[in-house]
mmCIF file of C-alpha atoms and ligand atoms in Angstrom:
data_model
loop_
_atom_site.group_PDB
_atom_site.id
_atom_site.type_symbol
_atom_site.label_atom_id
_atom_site.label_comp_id
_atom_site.label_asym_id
_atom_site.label_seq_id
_atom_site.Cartn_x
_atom_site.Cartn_y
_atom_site.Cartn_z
ATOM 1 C CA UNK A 1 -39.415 -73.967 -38.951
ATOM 2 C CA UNK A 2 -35.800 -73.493 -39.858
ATOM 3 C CA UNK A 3 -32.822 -75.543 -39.246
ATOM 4 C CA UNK A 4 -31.588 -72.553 -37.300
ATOM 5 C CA UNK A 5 -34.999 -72.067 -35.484
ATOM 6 C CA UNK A 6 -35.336 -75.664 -34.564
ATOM 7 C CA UNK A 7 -31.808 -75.507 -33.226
ATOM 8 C CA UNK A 8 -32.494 -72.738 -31.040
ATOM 9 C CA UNK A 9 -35.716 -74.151 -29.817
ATOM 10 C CA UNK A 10 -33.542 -77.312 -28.496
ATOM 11 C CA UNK A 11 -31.203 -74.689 -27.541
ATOM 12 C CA UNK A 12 -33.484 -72.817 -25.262
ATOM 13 C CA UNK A 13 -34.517 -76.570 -24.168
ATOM 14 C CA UNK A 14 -31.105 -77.029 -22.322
ATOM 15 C CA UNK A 15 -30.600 -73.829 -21.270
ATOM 16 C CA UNK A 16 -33.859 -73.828 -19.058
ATOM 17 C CA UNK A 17 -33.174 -77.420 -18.058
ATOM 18 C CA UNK A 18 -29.338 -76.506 -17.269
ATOM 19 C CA UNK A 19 -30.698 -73.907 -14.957
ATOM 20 C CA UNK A 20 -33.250 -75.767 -13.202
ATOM 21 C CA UNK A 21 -30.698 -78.353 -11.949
ATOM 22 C CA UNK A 22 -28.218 -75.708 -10.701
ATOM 23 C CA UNK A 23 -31.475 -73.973 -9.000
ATOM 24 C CA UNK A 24 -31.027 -70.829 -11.246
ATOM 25 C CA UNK A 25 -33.400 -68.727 -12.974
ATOM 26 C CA UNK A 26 -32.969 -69.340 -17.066
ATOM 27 C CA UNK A 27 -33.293 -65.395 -17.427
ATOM 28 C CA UNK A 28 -29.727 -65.157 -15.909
ATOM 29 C CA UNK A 29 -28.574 -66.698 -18.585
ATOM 30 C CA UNK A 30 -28.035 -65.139 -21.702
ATOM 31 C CA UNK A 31 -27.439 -66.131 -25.373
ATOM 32 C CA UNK A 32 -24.603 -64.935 -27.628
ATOM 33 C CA UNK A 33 -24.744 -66.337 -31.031
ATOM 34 C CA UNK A 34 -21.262 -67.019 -32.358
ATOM 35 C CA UNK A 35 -21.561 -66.482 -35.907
ATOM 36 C CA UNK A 36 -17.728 -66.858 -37.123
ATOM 37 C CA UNK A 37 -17.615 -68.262 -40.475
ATOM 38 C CA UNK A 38 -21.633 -68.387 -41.489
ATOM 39 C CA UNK A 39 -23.106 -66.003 -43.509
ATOM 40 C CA UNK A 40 -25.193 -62.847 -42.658
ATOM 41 C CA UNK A 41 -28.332 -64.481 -43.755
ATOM 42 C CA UNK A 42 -27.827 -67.261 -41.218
ATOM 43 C CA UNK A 43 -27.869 -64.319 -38.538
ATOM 44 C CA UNK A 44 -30.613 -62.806 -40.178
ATOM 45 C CA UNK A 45 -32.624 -65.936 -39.712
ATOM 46 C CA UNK A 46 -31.407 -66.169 -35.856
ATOM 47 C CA UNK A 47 -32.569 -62.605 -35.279
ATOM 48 C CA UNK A 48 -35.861 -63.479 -36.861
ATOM 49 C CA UNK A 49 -36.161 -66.405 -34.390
ATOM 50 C CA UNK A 50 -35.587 -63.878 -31.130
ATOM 51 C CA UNK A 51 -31.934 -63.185 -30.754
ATOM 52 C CA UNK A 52 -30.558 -60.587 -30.481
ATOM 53 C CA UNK A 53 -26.789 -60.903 -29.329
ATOM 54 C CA UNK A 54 -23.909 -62.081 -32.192
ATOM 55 C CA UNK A 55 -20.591 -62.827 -31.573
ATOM 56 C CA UNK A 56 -17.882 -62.514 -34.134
ATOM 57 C CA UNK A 57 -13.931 -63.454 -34.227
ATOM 58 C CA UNK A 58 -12.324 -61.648 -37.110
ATOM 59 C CA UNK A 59 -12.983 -58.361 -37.471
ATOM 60 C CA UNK A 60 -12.917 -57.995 -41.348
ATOM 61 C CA UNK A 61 -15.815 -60.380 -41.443
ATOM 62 C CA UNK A 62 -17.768 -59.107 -38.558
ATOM 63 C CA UNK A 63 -17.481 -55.698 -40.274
ATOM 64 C CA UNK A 64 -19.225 -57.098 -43.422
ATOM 65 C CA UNK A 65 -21.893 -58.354 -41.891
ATOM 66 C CA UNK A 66 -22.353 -55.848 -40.179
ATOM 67 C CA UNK A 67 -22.307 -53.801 -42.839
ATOM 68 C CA UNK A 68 -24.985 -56.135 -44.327
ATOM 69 C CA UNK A 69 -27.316 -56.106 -41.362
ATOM 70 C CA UNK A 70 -27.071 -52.210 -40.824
ATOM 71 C CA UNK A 71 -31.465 -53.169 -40.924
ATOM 72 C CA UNK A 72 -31.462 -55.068 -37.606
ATOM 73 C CA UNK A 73 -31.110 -53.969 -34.020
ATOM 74 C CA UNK A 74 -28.483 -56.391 -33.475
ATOM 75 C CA UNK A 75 -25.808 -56.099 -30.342
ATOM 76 C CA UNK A 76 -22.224 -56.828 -31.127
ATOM 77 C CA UNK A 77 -19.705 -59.006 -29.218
ATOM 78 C CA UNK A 78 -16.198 -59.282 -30.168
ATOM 79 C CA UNK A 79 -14.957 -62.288 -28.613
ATOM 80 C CA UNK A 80 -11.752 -62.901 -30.900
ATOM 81 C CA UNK A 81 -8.012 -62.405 -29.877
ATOM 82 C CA UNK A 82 -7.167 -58.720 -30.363
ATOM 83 C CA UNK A 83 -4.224 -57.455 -31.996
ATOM 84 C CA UNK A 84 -3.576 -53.706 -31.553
ATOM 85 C CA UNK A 85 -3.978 -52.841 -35.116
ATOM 86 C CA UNK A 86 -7.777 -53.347 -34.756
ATOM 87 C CA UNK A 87 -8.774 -51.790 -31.744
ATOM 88 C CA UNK A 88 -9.802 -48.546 -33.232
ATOM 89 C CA UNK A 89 -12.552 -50.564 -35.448
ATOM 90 C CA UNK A 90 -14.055 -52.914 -32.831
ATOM 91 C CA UNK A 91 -14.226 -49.585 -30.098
ATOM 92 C CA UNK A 92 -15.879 -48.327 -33.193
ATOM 93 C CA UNK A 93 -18.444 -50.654 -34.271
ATOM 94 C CA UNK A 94 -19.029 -53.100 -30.844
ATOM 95 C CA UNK A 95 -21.008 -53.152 -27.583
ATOM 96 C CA UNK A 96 -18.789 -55.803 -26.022
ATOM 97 C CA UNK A 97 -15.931 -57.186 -26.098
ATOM 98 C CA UNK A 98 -15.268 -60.697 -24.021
ATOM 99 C CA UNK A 99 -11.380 -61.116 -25.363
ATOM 100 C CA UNK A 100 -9.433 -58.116 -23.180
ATOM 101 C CA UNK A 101 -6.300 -60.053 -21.814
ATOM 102 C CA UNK A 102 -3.743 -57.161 -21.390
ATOM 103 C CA UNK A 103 -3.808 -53.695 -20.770
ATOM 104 C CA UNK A 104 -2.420 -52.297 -23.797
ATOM 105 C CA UNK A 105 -5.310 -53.510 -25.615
ATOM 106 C CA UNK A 106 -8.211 -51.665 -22.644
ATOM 107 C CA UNK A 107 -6.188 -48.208 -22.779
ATOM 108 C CA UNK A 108 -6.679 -48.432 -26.985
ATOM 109 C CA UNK A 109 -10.126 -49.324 -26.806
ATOM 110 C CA UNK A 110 -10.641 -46.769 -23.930
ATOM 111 C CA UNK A 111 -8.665 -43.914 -26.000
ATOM 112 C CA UNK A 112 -10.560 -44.884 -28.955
ATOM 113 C CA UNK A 113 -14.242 -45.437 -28.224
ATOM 114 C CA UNK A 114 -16.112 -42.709 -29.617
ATOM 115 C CA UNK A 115 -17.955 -40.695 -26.694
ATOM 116 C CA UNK A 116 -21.351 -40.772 -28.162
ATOM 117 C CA UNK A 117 -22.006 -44.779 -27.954
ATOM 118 C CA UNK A 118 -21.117 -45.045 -24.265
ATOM 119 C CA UNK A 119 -18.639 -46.649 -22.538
ATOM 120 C CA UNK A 120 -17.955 -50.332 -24.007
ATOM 121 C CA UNK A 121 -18.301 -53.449 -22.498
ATOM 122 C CA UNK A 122 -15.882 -55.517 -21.286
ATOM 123 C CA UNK A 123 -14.543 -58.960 -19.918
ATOM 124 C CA UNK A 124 -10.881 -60.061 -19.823
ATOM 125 C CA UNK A 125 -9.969 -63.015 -20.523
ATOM 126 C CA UNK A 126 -8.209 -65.354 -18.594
ATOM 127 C CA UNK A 127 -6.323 -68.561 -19.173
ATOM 128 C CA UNK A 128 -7.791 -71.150 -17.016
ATOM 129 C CA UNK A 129 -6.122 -74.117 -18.248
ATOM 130 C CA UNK A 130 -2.603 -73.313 -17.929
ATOM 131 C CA UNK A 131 -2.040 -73.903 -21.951
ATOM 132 C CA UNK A 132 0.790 -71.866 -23.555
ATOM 133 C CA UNK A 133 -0.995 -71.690 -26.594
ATOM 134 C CA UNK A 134 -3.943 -70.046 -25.342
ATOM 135 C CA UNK A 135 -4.625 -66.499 -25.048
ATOM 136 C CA UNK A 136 -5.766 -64.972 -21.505
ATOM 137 C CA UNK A 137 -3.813 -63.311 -18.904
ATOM 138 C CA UNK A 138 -2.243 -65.402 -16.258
ATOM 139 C CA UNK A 139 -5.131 -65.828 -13.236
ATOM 140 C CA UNK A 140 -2.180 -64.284 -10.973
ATOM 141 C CA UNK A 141 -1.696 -61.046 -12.996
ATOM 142 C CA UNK A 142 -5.419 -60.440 -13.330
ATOM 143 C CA UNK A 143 -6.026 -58.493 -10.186
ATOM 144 C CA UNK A 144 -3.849 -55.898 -11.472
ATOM 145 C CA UNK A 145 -5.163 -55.882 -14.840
ATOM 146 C CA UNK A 146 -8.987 -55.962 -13.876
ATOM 147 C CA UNK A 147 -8.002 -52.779 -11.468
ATOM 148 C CA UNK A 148 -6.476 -51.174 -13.810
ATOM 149 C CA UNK A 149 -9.033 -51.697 -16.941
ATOM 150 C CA UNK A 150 -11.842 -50.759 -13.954
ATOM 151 C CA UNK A 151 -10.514 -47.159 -14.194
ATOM 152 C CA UNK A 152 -10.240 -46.380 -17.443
ATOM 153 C CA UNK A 153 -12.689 -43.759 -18.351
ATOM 154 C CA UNK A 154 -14.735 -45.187 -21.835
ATOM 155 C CA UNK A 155 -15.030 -49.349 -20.723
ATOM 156 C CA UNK A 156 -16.827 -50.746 -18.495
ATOM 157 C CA UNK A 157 -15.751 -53.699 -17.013
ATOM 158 C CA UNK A 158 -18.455 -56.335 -16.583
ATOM 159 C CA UNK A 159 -16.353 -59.558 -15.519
ATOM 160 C CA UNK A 160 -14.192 -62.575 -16.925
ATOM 161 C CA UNK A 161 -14.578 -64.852 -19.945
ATOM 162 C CA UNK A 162 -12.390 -68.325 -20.675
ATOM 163 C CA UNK A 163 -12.100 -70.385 -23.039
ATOM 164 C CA UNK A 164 -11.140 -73.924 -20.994
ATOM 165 C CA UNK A 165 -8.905 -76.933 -22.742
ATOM 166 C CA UNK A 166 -11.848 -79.179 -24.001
ATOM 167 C CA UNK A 167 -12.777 -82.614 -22.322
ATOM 168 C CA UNK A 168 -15.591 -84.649 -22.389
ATOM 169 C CA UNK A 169 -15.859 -85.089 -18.429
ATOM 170 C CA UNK A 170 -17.858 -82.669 -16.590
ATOM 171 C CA UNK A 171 -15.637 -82.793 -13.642
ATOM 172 C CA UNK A 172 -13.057 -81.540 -15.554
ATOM 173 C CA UNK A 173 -15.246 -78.948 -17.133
ATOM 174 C CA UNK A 174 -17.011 -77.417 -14.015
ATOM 175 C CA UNK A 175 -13.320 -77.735 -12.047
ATOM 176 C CA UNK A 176 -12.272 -74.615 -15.073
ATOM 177 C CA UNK A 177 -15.747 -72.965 -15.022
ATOM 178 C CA UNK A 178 -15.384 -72.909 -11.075
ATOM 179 C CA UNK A 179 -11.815 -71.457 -11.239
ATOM 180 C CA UNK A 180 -13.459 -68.326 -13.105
ATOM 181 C CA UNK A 181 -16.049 -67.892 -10.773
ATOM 182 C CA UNK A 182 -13.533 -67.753 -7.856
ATOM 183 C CA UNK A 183 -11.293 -65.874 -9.651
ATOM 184 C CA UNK A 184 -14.109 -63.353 -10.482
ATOM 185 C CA UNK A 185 -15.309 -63.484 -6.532
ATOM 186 C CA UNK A 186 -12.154 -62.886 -5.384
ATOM 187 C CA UNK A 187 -11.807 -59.566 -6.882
ATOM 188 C CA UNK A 188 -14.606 -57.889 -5.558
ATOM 189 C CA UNK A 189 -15.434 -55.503 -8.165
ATOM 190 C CA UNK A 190 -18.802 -56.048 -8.177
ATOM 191 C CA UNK A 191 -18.259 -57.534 -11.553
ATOM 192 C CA UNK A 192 -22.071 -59.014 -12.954
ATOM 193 C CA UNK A 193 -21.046 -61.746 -15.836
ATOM 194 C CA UNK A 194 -18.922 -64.653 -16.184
ATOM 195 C CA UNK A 195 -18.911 -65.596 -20.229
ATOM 196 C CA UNK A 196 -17.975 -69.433 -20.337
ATOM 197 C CA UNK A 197 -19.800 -72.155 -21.483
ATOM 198 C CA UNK A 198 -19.710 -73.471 -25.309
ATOM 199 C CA UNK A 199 -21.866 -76.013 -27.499
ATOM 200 C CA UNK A 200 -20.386 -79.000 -25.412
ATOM 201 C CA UNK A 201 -20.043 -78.087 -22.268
ATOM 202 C CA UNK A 202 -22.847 -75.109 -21.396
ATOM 203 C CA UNK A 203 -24.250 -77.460 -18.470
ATOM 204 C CA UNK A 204 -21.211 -77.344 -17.101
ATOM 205 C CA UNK A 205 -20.965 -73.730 -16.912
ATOM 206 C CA UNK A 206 -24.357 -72.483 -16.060
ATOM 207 C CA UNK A 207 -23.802 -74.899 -12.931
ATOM 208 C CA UNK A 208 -20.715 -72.769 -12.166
ATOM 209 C CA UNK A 209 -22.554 -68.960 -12.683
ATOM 210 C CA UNK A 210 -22.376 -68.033 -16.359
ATOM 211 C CA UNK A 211 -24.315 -65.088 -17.564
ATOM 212 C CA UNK A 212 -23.573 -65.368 -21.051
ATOM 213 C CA UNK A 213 -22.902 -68.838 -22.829
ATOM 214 C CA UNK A 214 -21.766 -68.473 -26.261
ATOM 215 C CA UNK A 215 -22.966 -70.794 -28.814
ATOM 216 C CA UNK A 216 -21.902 -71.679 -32.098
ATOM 217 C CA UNK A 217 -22.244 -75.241 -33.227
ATOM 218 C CA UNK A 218 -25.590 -75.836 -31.625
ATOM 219 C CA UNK A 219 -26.788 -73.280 -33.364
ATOM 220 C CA UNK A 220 -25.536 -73.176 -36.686
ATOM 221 C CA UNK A 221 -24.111 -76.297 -37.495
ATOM 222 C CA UNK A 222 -20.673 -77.557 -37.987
ATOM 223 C CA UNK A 223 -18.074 -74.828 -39.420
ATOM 224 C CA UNK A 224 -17.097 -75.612 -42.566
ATOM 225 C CA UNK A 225 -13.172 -73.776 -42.034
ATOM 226 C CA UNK A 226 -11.827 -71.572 -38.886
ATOM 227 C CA UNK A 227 -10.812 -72.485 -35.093
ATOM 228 C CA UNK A 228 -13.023 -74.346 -32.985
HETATM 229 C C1 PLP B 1 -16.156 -70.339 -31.808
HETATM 230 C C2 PLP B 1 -16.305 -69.805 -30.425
HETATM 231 C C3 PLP B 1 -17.407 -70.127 -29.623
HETATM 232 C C4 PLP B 1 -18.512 -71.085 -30.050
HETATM 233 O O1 PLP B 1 -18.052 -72.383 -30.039
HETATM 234 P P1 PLP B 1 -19.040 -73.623 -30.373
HETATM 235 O O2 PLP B 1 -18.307 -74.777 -29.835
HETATM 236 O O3 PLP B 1 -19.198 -73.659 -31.845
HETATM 237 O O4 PLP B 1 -20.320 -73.379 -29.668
HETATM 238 C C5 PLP B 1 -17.490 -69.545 -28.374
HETATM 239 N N1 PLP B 1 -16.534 -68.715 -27.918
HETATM 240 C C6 PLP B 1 -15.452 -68.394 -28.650
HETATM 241 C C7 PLP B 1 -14.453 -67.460 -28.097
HETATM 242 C C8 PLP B 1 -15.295 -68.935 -29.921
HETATM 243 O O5 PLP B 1 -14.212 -68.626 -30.631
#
């Protein structure tokens, strides 16, 4: 087997284990592969090994792999921060995106996702943690924001995704993870996914409800350049 195959065999391993202590079934949980910064043969050899969801940051390099992988039925995530300049591209060539943290940004993709490939997916992003540096709306303006990204006509608004400060102590983690999920119940939208959880801290959130965790590291090794 494969580096990349034996990595998502242990993977897989605390996934299902995650799950079975929060008394969830492991099929709730899905996988997005965060790919930013490895090659399109490393997501080649993922795909081989039974994934089928990538996630990418940058557009111009999610673009050439894509462009490279045109072969595979592979589903696209854009989970980077989005500047307005790009939103014509990623309503172009994505199923989701997990990034949306002001409205500006939903009418574009809205206006600009061509009819034929459906409406697009979406989560907005919200900052959890209170850090200026972060991107994510502000948990108090979201209500207005997931309302109004619920009606426009090409998205589809599937729930919230964060990005919490790191720590090392699970408290901490699950107390951020948690804050989405109430955040997320509170709006009753009938919203389905909560995208949280990362290589060090995906216990933590599949304890709290995610529905996708996205995984770099743990997958693919260290990065050798680029944002954690
Ligand atoms: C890089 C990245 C990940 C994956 O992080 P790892 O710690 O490598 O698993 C997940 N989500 C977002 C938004 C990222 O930018």
């Amino acid at each position: 087997m494969s580096t990349i195959a034996d990595n998502l065999s242990a993977l897989a391993a605390r996934i299902a284990s995650a799950a079975q202590a929060a008394g969830r079934d492991p099929a709730s949980i899905q996988l997005l592969a965060v790919s930013k910064t490895k090659p399109a043969s490393a997501i080649r050899e993922i795909h081989a090994a039974g994934v089928r969801d990538v996630g990418e940051n940058y557009l111009q390099e999610a673009l050439t792999k894509q462009q490279a992988l045109g072969d595979l039925p592979l589903i696209w995530h854009f989970i980077g921060p989005i500047q307005s300049n790009k939103t014509k591209a990623i309503a172009e060539h994505f199923d989701w995106v997990h990034s949306v943290d002001r409205l500006k940004i939903a009418q574009r993709l809205s206006e600009q996702r061509p009819a034929a490939l459906g409406p697009l997916n979406i989560c907005l992003q919200v900052n959890v943690s209170g850090e200026d540096s972060k991107s994510g709306c502000a948990p108090a303006d979201l209500p207005a924001l997931a309302k109004a990204v619920a009606s426009l006509p090409n998205l589809r608004l599937r729930g919230l995704m964060a990005i919490p400060e790191p720590s090392d102590e699970r408290a901490v983690q699950e107390a951020a993870f948690a804050t989405l999920r109430e955040l997320q119940q509170g709006l009753d939208l009938g919203l389905d996914t909560l995208s949280m959880g990362m290589s060090h801290d995906l216990e933590a959130a599949i304890a709290q409800g995610a529905t996708w965790v996205r995984i770099g590291t743990a997958l693919f090794g260290a990065r050798d350049y680029g944002p954690v």
